[in-house]
PDB file of C-alpha atoms in Angstrom:
ATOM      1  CA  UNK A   1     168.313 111.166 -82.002  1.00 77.00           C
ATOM      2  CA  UNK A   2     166.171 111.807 -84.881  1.00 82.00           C
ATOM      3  CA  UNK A   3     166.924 108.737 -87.205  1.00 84.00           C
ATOM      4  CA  UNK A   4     165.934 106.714 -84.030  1.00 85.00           C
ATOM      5  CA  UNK A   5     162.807 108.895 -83.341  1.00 86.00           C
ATOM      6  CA  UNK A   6     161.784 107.742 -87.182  1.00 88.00           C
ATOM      7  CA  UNK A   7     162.446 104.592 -86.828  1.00 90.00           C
ATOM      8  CA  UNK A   8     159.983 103.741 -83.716  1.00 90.00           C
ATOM      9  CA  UNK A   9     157.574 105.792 -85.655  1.00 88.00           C
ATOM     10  CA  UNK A  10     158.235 103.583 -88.547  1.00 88.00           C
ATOM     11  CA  UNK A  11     157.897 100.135 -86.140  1.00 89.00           C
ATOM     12  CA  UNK A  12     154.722 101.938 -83.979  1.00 89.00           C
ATOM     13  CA  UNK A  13     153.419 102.643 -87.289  1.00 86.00           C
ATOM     14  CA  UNK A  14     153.596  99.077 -89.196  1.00 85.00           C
ATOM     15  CA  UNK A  15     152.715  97.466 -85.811  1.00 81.00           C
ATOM     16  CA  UNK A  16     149.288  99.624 -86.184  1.00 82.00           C
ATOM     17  CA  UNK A  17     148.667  98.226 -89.934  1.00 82.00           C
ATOM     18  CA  UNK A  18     149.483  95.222 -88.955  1.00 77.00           C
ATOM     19  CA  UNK A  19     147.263  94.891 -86.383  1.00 73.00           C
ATOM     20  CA  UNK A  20     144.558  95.681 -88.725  1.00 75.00           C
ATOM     21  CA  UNK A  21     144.871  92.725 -90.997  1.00 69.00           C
ATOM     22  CA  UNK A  22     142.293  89.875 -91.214  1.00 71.00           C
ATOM     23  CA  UNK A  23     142.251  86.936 -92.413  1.00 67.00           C
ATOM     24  CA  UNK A  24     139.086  84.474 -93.242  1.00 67.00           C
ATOM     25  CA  UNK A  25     138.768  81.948 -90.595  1.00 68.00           C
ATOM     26  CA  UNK A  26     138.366  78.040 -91.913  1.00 70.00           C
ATOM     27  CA  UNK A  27     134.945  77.057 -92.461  1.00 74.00           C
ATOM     28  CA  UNK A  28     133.742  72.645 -90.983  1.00 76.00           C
ATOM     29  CA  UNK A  29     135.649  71.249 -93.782  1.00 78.00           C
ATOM     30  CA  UNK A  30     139.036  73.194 -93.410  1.00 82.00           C
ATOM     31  CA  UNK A  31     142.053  71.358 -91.563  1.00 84.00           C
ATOM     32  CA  UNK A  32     141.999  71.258 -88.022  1.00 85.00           C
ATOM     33  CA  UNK A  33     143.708  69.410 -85.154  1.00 88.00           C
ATOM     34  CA  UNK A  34     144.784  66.145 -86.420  1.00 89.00           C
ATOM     35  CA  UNK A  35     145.683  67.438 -90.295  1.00 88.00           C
ATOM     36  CA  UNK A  36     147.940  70.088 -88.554  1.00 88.00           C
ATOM     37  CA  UNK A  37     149.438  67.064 -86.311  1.00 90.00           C
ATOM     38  CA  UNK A  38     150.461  65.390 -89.687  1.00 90.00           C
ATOM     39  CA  UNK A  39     151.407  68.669 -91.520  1.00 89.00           C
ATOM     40  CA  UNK A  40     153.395  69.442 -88.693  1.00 90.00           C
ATOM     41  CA  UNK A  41     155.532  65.944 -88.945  1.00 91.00           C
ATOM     42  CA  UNK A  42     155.478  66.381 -93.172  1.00 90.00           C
ATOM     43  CA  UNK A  43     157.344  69.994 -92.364  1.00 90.00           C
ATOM     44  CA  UNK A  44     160.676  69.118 -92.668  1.00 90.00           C
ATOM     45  CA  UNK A  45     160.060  67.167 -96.240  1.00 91.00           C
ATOM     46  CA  UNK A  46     157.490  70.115 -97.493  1.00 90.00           C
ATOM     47  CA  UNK A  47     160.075  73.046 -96.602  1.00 90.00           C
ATOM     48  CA  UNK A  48     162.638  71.255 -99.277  1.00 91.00           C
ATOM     49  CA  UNK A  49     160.228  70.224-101.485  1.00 92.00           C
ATOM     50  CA  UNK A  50     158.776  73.652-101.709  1.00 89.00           C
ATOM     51  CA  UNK A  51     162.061  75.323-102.419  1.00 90.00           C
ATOM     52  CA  UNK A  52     161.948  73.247-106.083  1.00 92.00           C
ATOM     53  CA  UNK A  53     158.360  73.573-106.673  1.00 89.00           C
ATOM     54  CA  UNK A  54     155.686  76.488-106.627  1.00 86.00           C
ATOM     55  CA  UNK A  55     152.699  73.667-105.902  1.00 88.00           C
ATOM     56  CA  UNK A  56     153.911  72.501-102.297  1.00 85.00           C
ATOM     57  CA  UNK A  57     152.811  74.383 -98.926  1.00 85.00           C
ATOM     58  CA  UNK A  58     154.532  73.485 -95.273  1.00 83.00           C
ATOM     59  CA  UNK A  59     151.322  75.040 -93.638  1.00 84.00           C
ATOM     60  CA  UNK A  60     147.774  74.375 -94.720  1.00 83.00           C
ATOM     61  CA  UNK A  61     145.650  77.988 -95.541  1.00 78.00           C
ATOM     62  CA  UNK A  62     143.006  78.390 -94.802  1.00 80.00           C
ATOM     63  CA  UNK A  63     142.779  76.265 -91.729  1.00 80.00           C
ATOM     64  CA  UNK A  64     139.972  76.369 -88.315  1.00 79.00           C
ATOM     65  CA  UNK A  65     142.736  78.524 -86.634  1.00 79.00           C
ATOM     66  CA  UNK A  66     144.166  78.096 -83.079  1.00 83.00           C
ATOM     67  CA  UNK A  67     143.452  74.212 -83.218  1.00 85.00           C
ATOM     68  CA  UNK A  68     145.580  73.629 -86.053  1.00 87.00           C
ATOM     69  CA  UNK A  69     148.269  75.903 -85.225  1.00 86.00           C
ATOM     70  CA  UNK A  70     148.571  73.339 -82.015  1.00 89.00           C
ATOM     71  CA  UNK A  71     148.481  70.236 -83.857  1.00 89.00           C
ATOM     72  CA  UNK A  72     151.347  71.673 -86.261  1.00 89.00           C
ATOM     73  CA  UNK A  73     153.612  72.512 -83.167  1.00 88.00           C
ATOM     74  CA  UNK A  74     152.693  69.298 -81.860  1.00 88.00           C
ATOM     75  CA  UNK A  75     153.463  67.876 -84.967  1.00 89.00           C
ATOM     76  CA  UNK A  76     156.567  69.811 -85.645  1.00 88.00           C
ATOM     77  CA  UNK A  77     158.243  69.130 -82.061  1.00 85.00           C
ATOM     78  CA  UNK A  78     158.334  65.368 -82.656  1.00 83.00           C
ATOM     79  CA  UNK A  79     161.322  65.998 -84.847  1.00 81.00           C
ATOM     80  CA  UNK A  80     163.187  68.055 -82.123  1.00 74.00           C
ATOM     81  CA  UNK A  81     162.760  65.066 -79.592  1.00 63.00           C
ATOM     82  CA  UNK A  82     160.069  66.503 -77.445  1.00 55.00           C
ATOM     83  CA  UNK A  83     159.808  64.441 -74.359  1.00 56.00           C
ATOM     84  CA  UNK A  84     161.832  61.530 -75.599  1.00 56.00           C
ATOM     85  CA  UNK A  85     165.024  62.347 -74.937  1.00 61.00           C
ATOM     86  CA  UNK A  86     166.497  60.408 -71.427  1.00 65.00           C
ATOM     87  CA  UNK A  87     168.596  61.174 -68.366  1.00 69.00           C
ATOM     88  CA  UNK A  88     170.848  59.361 -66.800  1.00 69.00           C
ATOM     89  CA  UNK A  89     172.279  59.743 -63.804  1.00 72.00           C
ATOM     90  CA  UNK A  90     176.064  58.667 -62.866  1.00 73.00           C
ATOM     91  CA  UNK A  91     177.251  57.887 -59.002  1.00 77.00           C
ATOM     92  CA  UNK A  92     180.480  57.454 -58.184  1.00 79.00           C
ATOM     93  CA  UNK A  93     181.596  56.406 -54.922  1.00 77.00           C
ATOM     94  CA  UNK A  94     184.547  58.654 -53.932  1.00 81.00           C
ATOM     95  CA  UNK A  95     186.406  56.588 -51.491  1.00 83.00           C
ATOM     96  CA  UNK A  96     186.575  53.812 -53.742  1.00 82.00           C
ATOM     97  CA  UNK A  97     185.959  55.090 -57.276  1.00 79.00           C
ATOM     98  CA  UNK A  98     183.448  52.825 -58.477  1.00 80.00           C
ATOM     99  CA  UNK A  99     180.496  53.387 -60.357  1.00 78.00           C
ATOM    100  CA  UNK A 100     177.413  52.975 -58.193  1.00 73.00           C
ATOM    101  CA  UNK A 101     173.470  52.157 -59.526  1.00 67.00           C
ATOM    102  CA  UNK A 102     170.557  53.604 -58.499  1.00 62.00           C
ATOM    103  CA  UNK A 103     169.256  51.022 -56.172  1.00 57.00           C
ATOM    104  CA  UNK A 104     173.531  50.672 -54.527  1.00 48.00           C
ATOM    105  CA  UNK A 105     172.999  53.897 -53.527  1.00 49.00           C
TER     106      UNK A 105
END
């Protein structure tokens, strides 16, 4: 009971000091929207390029915020298909067993 008592006072406390941290927000010239777009679809290649070299960043700092955190997700969820991926659907008659179309139906 005690060692989990500590433990969410450990968490409740780090939560607190975290919540204190700032950072500087981007200034006109800092990326926004359309760099994080184009950061997001170079993640992949930065993440293993940066493993090998100390020089290469996935994620642009500092940045205009909230904008470019968008256009990196935007970015990023090209690779995972987003809304590209296609359904389609199947009928099958069951008296006769045949395959039916959309427009047979």
């Amino acid at each position: 009971m005690k060692k989990a008592l500590l433990t969410i006072a450990a968490l409740t406390s780090l939560c607190l000091l975290a919540a204190c941290a700032t950072r500087p927000m981007g200034g006109p010239h800092d990326p926004a929207l359309v760099r994080g777009i184009i950061d997001g679809l170079l993640a992949p290649i930065s993440f293993v390029l940066s493993l090998f070299s100390d020089t290469i960043r996935m994620y642009a700092y500092p940045n205009i915020g909230r904008w470019y955190d968008l256009g990196f997700l935007m970015g990023l969820s090209a690779w995972g298909g987003g809304a590209s991926t296609v359904t389609r659907y199947v009928y099958i008659d069951r008296r006769t067993g045949r395959t039916l179309d959309i427009e047979d139906r």
